[in-house]
Short mmCIF file of C-alpha atoms and ligand atoms in Angstrom, two decimals:
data_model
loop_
_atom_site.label_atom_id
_atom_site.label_comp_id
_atom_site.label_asym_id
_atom_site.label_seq_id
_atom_site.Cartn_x
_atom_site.Cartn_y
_atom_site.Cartn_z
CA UNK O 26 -13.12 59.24 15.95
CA UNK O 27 -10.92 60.44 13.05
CA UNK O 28 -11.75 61.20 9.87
CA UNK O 29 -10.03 61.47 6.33
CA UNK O 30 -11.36 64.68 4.96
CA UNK O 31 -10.61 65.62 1.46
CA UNK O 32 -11.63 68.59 1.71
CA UNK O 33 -11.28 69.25 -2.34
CA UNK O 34 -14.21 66.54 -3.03
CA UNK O 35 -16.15 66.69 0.53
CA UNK O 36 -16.08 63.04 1.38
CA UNK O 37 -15.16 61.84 4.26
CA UNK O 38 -14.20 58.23 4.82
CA UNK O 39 -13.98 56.76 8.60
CA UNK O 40 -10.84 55.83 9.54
CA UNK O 41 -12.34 52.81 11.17
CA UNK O 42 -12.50 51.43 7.71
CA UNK O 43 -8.68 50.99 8.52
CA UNK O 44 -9.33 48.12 11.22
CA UNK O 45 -11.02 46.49 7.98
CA UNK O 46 -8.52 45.65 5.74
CA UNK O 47 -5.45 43.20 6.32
CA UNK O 48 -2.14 45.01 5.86
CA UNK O 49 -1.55 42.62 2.63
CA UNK O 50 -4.90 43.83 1.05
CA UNK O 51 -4.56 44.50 -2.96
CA UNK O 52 -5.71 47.78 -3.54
CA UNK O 53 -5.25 48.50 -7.20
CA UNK O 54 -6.57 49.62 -10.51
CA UNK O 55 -7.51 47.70 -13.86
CA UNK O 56 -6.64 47.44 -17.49
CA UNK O 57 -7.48 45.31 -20.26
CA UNK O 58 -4.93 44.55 -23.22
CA UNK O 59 -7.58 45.80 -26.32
CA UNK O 60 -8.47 48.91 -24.22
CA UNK O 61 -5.21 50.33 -23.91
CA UNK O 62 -2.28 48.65 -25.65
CA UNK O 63 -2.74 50.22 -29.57
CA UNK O 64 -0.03 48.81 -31.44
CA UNK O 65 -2.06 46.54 -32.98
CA UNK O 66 0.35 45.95 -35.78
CA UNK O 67 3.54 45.30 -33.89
CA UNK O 68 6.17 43.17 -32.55
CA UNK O 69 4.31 40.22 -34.64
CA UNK O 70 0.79 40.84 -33.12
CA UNK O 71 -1.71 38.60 -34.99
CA UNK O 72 -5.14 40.52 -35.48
CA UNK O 73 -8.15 39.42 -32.76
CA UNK O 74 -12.11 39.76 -33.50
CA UNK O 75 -12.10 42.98 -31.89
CA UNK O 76 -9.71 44.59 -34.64
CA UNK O 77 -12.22 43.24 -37.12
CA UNK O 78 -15.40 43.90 -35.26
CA UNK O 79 -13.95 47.67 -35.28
CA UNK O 80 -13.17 47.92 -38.82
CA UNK O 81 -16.82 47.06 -39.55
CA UNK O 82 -19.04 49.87 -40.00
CA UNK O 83 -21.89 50.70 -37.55
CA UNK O 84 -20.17 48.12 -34.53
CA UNK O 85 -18.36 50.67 -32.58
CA UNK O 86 -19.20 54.54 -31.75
CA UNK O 87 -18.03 56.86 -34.47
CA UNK O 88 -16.19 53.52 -36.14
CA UNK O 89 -13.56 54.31 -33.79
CA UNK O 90 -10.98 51.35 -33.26
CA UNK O 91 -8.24 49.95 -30.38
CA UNK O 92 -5.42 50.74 -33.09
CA UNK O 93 -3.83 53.31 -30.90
CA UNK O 94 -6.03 53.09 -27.81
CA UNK O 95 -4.07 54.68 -24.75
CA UNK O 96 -0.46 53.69 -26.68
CA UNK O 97 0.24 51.84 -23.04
CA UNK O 98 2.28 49.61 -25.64
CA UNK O 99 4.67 52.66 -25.75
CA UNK O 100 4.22 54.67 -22.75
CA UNK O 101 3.96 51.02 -20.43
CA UNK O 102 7.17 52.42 -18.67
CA UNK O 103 5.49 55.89 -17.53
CA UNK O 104 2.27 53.71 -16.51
CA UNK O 105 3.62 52.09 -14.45
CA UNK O 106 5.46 55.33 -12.68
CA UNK O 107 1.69 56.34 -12.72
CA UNK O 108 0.42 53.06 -10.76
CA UNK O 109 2.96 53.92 -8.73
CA UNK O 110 2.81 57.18 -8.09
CA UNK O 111 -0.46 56.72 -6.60
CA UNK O 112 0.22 54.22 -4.07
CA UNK O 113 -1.21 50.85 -5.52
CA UNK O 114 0.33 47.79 -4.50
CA UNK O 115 -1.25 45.81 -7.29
CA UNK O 116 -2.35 46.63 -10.60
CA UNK O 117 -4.46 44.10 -13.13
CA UNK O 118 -3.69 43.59 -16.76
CA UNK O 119 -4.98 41.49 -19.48
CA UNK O 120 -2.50 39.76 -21.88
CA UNK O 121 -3.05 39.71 -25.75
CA UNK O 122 -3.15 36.17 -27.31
CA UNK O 123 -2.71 37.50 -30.48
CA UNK O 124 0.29 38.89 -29.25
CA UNK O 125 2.09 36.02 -27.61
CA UNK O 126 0.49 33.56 -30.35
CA UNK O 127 -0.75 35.15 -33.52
CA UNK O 128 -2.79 32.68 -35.29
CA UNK O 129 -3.90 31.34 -31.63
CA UNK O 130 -2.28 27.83 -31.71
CA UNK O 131 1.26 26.98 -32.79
CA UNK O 132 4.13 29.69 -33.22
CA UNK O 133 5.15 31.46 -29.75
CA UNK O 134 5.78 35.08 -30.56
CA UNK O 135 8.92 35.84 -28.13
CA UNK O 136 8.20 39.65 -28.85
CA UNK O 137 4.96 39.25 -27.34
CA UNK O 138 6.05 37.61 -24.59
CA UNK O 139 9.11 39.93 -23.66
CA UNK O 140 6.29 43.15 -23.76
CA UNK O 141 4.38 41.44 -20.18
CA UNK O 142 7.65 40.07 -19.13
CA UNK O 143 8.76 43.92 -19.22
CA UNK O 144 5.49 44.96 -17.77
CA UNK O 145 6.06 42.26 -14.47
CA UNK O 146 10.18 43.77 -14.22
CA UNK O 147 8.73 47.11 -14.21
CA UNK O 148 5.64 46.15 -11.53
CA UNK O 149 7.94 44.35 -9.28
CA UNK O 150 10.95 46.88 -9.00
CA UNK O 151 8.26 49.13 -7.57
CA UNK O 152 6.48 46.99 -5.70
CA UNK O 153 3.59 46.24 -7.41
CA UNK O 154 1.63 43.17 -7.63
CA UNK O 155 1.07 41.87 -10.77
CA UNK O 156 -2.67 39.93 -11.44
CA UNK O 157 -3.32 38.77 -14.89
CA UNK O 158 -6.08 38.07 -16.79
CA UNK O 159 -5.40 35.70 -19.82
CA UNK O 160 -8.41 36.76 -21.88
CA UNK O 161 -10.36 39.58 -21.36
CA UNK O 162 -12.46 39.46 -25.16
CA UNK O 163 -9.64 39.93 -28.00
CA UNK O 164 -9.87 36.14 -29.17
CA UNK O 165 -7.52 35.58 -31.90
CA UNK O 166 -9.04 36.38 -35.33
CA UNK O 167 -7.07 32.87 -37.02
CA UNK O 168 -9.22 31.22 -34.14
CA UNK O 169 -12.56 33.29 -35.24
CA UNK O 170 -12.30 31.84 -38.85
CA UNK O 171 -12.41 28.46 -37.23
CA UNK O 172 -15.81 29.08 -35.38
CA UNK O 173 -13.80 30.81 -32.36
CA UNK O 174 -15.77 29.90 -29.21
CA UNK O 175 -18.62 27.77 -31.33
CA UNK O 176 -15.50 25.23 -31.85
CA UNK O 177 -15.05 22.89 -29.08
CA UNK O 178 -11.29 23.28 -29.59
CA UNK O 179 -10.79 26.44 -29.22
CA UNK O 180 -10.87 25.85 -24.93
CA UNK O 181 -8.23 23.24 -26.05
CA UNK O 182 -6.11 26.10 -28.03
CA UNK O 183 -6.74 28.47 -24.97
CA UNK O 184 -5.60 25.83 -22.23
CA UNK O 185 -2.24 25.31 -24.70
CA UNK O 186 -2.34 29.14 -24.55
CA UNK O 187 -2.42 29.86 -20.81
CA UNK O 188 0.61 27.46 -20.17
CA UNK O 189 2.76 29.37 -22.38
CA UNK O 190 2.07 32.37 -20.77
CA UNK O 191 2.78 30.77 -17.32
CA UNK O 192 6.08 28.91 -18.60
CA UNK O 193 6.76 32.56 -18.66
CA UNK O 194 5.64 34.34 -15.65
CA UNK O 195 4.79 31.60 -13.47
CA UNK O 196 7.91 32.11 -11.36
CA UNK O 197 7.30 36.03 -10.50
CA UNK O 198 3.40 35.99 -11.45
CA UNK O 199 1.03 34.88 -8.48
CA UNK O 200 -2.08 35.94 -9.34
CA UNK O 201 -4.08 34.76 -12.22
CA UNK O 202 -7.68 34.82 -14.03
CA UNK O 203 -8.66 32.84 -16.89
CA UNK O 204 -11.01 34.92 -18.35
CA UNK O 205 -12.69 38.31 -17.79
CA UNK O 206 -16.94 38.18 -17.85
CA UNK O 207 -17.54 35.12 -20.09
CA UNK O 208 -20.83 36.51 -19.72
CA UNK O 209 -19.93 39.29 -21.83
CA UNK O 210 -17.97 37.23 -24.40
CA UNK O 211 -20.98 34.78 -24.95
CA UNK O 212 -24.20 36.87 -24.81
CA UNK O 213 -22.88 39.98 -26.05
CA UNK O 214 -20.30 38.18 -28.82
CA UNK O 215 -22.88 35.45 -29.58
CA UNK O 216 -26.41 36.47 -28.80
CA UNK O 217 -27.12 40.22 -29.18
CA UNK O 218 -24.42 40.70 -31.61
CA UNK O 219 -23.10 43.68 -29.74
CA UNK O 220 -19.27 42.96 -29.30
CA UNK O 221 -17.48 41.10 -31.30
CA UNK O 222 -17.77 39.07 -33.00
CA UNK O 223 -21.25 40.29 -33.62
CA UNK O 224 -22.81 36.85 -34.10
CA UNK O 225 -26.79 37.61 -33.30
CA UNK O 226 -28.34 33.78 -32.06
CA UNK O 227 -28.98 32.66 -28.72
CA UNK O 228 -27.95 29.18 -29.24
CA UNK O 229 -24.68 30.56 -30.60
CA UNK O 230 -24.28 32.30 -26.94
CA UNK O 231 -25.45 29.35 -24.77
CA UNK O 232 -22.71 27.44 -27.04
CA UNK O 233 -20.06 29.66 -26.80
CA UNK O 234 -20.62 29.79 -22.84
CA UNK O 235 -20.12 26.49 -22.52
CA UNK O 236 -16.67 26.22 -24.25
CA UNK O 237 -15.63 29.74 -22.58
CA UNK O 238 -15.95 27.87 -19.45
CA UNK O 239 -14.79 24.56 -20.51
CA UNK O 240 -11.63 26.88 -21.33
CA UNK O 241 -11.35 27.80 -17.90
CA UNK O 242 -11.78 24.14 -16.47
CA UNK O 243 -8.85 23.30 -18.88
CA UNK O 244 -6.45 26.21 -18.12
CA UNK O 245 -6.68 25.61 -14.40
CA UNK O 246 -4.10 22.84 -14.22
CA UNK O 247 -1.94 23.98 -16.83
CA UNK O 248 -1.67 26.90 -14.63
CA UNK O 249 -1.07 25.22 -12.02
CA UNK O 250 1.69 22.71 -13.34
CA UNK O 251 3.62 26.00 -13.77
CA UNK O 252 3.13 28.76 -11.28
CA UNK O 253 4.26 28.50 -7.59
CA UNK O 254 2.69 26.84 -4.93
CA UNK O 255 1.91 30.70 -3.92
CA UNK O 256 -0.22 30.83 -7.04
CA UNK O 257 -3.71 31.86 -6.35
CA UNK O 258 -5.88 30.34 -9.96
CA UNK O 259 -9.39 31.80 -10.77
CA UNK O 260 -11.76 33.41 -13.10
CA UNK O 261 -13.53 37.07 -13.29
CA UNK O 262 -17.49 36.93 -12.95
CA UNK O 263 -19.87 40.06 -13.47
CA UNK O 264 -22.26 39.72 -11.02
CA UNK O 265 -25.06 41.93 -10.33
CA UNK O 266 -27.17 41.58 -7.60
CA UNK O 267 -31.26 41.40 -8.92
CA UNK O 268 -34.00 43.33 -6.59
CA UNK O 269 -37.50 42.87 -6.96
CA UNK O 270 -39.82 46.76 -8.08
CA UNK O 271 -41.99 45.81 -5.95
CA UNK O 272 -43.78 42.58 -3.96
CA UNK O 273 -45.97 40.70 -6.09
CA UNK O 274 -45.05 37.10 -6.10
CA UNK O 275 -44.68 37.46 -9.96
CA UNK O 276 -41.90 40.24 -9.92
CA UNK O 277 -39.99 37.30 -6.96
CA UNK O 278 -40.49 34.64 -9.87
CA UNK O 279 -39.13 37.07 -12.35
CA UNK O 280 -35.93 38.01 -9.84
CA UNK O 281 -34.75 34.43 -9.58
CA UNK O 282 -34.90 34.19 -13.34
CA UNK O 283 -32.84 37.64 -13.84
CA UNK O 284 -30.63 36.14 -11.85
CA UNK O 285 -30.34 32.83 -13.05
CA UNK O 286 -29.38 34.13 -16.33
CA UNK O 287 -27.21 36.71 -15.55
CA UNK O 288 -25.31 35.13 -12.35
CA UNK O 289 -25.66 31.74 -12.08
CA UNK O 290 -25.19 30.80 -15.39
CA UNK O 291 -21.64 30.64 -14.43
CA UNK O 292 -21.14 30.56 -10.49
CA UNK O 293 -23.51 27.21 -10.94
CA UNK O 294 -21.24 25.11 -13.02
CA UNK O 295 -18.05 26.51 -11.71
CA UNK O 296 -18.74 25.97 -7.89
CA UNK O 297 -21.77 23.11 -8.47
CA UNK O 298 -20.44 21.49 -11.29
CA UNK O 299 -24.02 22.09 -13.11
CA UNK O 300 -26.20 24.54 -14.66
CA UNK O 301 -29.31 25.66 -13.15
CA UNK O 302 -32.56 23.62 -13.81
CA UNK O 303 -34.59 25.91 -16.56
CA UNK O 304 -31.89 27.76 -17.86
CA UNK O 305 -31.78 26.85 -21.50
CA UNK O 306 -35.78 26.72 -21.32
CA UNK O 307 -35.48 30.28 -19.91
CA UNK O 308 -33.18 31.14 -22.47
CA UNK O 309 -35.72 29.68 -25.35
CA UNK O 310 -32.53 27.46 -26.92
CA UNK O 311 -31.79 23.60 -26.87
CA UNK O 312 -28.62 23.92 -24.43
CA UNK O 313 -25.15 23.60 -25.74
CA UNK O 314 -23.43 20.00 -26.25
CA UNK O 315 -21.99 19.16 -23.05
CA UNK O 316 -19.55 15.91 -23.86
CA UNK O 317 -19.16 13.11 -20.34
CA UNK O 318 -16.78 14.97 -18.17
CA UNK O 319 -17.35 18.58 -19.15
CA UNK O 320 -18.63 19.99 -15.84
CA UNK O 321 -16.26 18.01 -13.44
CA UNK O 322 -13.91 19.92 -15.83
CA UNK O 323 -15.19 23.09 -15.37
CA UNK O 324 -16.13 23.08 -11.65
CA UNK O 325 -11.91 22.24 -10.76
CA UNK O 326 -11.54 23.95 -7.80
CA UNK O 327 -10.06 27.39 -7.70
CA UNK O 328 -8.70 29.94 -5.14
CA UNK O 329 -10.40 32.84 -5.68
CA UNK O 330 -13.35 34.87 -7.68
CA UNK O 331 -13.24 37.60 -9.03
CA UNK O 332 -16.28 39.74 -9.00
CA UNK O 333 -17.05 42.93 -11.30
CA UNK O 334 -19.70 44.97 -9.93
CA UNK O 335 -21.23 48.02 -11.05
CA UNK O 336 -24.50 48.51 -10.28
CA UNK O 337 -27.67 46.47 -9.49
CA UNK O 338 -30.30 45.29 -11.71
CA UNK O 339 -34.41 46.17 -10.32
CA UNK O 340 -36.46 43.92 -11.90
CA UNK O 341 -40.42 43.52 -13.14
CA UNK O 342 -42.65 41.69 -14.90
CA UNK O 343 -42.42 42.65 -18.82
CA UNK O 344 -45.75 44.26 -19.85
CA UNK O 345 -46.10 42.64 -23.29
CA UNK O 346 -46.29 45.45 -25.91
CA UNK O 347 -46.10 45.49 -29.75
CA UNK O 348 -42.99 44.71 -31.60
CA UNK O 349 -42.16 42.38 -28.88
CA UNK O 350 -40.71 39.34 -30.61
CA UNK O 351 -37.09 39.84 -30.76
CA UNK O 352 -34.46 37.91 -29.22
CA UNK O 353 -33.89 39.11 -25.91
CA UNK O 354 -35.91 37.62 -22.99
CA UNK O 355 -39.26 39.46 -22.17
CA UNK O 356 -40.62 37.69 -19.37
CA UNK O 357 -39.30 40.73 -17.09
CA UNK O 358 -37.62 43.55 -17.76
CA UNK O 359 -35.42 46.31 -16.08
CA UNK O 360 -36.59 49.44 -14.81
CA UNK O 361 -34.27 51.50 -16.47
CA UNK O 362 -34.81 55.11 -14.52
CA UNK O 363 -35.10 54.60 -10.54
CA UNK O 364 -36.40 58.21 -9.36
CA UNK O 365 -33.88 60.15 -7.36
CA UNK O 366 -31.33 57.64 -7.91
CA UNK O 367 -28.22 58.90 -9.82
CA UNK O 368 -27.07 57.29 -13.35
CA UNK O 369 -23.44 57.05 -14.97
CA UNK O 370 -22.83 58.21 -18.83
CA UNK O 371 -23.64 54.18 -19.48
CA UNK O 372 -26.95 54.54 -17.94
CA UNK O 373 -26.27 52.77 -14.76
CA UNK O 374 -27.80 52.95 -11.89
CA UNK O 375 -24.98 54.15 -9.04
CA UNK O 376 -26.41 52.08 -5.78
CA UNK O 377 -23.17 51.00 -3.40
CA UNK O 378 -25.04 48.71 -1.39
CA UNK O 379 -25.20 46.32 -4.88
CA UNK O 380 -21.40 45.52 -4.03
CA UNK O 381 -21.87 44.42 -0.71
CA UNK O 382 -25.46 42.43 -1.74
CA UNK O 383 -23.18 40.81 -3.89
CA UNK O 384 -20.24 39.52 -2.43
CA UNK O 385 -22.32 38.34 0.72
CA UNK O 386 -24.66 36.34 -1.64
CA UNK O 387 -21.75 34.59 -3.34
CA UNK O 388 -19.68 34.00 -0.09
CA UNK O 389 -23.06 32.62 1.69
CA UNK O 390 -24.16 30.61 -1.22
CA UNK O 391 -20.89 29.40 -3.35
CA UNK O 392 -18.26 29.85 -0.95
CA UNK O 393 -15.30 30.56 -2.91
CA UNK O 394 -11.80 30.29 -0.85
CA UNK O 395 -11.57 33.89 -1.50
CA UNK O 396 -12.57 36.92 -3.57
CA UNK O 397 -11.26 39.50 -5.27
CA UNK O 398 -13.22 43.09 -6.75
CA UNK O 399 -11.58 43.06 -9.86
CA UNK O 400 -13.93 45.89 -11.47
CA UNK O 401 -15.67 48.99 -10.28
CA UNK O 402 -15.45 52.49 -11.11
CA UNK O 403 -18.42 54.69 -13.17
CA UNK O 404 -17.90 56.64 -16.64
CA UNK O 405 -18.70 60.56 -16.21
CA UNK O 406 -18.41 62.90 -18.73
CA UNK O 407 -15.06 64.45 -17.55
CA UNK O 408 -14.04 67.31 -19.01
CA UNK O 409 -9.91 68.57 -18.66
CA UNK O 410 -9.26 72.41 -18.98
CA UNK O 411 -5.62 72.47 -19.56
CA UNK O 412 -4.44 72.20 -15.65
CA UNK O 413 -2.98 69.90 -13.85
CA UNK O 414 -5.97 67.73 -12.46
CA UNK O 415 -9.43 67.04 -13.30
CA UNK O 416 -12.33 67.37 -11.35
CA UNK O 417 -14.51 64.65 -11.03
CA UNK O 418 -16.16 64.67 -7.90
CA UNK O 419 -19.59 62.17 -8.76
CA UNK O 420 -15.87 59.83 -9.77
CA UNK O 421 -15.01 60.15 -6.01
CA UNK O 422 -18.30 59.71 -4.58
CA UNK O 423 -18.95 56.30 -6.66
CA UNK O 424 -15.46 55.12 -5.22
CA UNK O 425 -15.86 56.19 -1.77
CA UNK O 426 -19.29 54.78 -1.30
CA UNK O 427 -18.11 51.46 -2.88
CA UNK O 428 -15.11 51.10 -0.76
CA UNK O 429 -18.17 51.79 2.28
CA UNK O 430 -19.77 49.13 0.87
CA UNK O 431 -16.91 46.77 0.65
CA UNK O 432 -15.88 47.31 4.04
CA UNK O 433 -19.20 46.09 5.06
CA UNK O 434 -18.83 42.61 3.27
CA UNK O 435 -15.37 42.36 5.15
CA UNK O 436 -17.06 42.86 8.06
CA UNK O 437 -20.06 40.16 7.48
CA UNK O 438 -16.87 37.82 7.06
CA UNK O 439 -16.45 37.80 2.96
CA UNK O 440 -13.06 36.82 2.51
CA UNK O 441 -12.19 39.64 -0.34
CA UNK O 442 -8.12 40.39 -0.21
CA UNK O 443 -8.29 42.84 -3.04
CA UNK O 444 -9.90 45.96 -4.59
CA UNK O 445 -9.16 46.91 -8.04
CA UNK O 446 -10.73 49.99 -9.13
CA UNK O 447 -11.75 50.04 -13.24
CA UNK O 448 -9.69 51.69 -14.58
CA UNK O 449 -6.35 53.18 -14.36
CA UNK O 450 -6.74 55.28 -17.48
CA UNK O 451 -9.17 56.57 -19.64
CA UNK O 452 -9.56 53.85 -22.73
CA UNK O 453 -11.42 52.18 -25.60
CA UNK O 454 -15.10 51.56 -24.01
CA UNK O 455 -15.47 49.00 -26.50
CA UNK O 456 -18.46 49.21 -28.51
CA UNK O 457 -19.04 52.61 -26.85
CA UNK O 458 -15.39 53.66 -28.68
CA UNK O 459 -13.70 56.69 -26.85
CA UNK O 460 -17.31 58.31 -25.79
CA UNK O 461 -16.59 57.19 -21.95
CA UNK O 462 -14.55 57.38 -19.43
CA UNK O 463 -13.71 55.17 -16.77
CA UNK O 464 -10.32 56.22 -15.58
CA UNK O 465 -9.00 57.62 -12.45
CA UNK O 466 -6.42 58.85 -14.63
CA UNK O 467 -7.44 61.19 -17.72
CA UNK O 468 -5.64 60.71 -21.13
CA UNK O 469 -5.95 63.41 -23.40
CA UNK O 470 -6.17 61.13 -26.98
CA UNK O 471 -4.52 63.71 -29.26
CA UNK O 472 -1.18 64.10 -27.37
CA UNK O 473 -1.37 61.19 -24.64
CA UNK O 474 -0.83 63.00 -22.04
CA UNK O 475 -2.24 61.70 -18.55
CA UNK O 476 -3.60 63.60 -15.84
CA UNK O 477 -4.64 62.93 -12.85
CA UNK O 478 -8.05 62.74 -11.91
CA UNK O 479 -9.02 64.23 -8.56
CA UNK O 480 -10.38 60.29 -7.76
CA UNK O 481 -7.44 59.26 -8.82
CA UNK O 482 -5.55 61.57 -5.80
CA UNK O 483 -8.78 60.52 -3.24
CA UNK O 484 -7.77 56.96 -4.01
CA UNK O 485 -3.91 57.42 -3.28
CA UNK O 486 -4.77 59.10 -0.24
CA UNK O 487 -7.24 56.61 0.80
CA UNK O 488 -4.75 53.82 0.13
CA UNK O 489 -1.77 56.11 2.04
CA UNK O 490 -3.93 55.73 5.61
CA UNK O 491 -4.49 52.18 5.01
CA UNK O 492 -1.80 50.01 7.01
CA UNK O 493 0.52 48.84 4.80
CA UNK O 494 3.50 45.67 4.55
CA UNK O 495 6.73 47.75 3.94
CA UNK O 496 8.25 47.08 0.54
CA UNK O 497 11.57 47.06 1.43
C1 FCB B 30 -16.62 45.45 -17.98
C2 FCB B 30 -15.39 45.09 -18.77
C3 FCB B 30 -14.35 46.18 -18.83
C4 FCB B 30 -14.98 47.54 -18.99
C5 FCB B 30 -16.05 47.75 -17.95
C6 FCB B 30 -16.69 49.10 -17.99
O1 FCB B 30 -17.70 44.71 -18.42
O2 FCB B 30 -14.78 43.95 -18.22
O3 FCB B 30 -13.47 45.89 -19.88
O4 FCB B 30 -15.46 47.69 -20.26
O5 FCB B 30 -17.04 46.77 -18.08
#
């Protein structure tokens, strides 16, 4: 049996894993508009929550903001020579609405709109597949001062949104996502307060959920009405699959509520056109108004999920102990350090077998037409010296074992037709500012300069021995 020995990192990957994927497979890398783009003030760019949420002191690492970010605004050309360079054949992005509408409803911003119109030219003369996300978390801030994702009409304002983006791009974009981890956008936005825009109130999140994903329901057809029959329509989940500490049938009772509030709070409604019994009861709020047709909204069908996956969650019973009474739910909790297991710079666990859990559960139990990884990758504290690569060997590791783990799920019969590895370049960790690093490309802040990552050259070569359609 062959091998593919990189001999620089030590990992080996069996060439078996070939067999595994379709020649047409996506294999790419991720971006997200906020994280990269700077140029916050250009080309007629409203301002989003996350501009604001920055500029308030004590929300974001060392108050640092997205103003310049990785400057992809300016350097987008040489980016995509990068994505290139190392062999994708897809590459996801996230589109601004502040930039294509800048006070979220009315006035089309043409300059917006000719930036990803540039971007898709760019892709497509080498090759590359485009796959958009519409919103991945920088709501505009003109929508914010109307109650942004508390306001029922703001999923009206986004569904106008999407179809002006598709009027657009629908005829050489095939691939789309409504919205990146609503899950993220409503508890983290809504209830804990810790992206923006900060609101602290679990009723607030359950709320905003609700109209994230009535957003999504609306989009789909407006999408739809103006794409190409090609078009594959969906939405981007974080999923993490929930393990019981140990046997007791109290730690089981306290894994199927972990996981009703952190996955099926959204696969429910969007493949079962409900939400699970005992979720707002879990949750300790009143449920958000749901108007007479919301969830036949919500649940239209799509063609694909896409599933971010970093790690797992290991759950227990919460010991009750003083101090107890904030917001966040206690009747379990997470044990945070798993001995001998080995833990990113965000304090995750790194456990491969999570992405393969996962995408069997939701094949087995929701049965999406098909499925996409659109996130997975690990921050490390890399470190560049001045040459021409950096070393980041635990990097390669966390990608190699995941693309193990992957192959397994293909193999158990999960239809995924894409892997998109997060992220292409070093960026704006949100709340965590510039203090980690995701990319399989490094960017050196004070002069912009990228450099390749050695995962970043495992990847390309991992991608080069895959079979591959010929662009011609
Ligand atoms: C996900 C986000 C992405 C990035 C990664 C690390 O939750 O979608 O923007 O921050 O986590």
């Amino acid at each position: 049996m062959s091998i593919l020995d990189d001999t620089k990192s030590g990992i080996m990957v069996d060439a078996h894993i070939k067999s595994v994927f379709p020649v047409d497979f996506l294999w790419g890398a991720g971006t997200a508009s906020y994280q990269i783009e700077g140029a916050t003030h250009e080309d007629g760019r409203g301002l989003s929550i996350w501009d604001q949420f920055a500029a308030t002191p004590g929300k974001v690492y060392q108050g640092e903001n997205g103003d310049v970010a990785a400057d992809h605004y300016h350097h987008m050309p040489e980016d995509v020579e990068l994505i290139a360079s190392l062999g994708l054949n897809a590459y996801r992005f996230s589109i601004a609405w502040p930039r294509i509408l800048p006070e979220g409803t009315g006035t089309v911003n043409e300059r917006g709109l000719d930036f990803y119109g540039r971007l898709v030219d760019r892709l497509q003369e080498r090759g590359i597949t485009p796959f958009v996300t519409l919103y991945h978390w920088d709501l505009p801030l003109a929508l914010h001062e109307k109650n942004g994702w508390l306001n029922r009409e703001t999923a009206f304002a986004f569904a106008d949104y999407a179809e002006v983006v598709a009027r657009r791009l629908g005829d050489r974009v095939d691939w789309w996502t409504t919205l990146n981890e609503p899950w993220c956008s409503s508890y983290l936005g809504y209830g804990t307060g810790e992206h923006a825009p900060g609101i602290r109130n679990m009723q607030s999140a359950y709320s905003a959920a609700h109209h994230l994903l009535l957003a999504h329901g609306l989009a789909i057809p407006r999408l739809r009405a103006n794409t190409s029959q090609r078009a594959q329509l969906g939405i981007t989940l974080n999923l993490t699959p929930v393990y019981a500490a140990n046997d007791h049938p109290e730690t089981l009772r306290a894994v199927e509520k972990a996981d009703m509030m952190s996955n099926r709070w959204f696969l429910d409604p969007i493949f079962r056109g409900k939400y699970p019994e005992g979720l707002f009861a879990e949750a300790g709020v009143v449920g958000p108004s749901i108007e007479d047709g919301d969830l036949a909204i919500i649940a239209t069908p799509i063609d694909l999920l896409g599933v971010n996956n970093y790690s797992r969650s290991l759950i227990r019973p919460h010991v009750a102990e003083k101090g107890d009474s904030d917001i966040v739910n206690r009747s379990y909790e997470h044990v945070a350090a798993v001995e001998n297991s080995e833990y990113t710079e965000m304090g995750w666990e790194v456990y491969p077998q999570a992405l393969a859990d996962v995408l069997v559960r939701v094949h087995r139990d929701y049965a999406p037409r098909a499925i996409a990884v659109t996130e997975n990758g690990a921050a490390f504290a890399d470190e560049w010296d001045g040459s021409d690569h950096v070393s980041d060997p635990q990097r390669v590791s966390y990608i190699a074992e995941h693309l193990q783990s992957l192959k397994k799920a293909r193999m158990q019969g999960v239809p995924v037709l894409g892997y998109f590895v997060w992220s292409l370049l070093d960026n704006f960790e949100w709340a965590q500012g510039y203090s980690k690093r995701f990319g399989i490309i490094y960017v050196d802040y004070p002069t912009q300069r990228r450099i390749f990552k050695d995962s970043g050259s495992w990847y390309a070569a991992f991608i080069a021995a895959q079979p591959r359609q010929r662009v011609s």
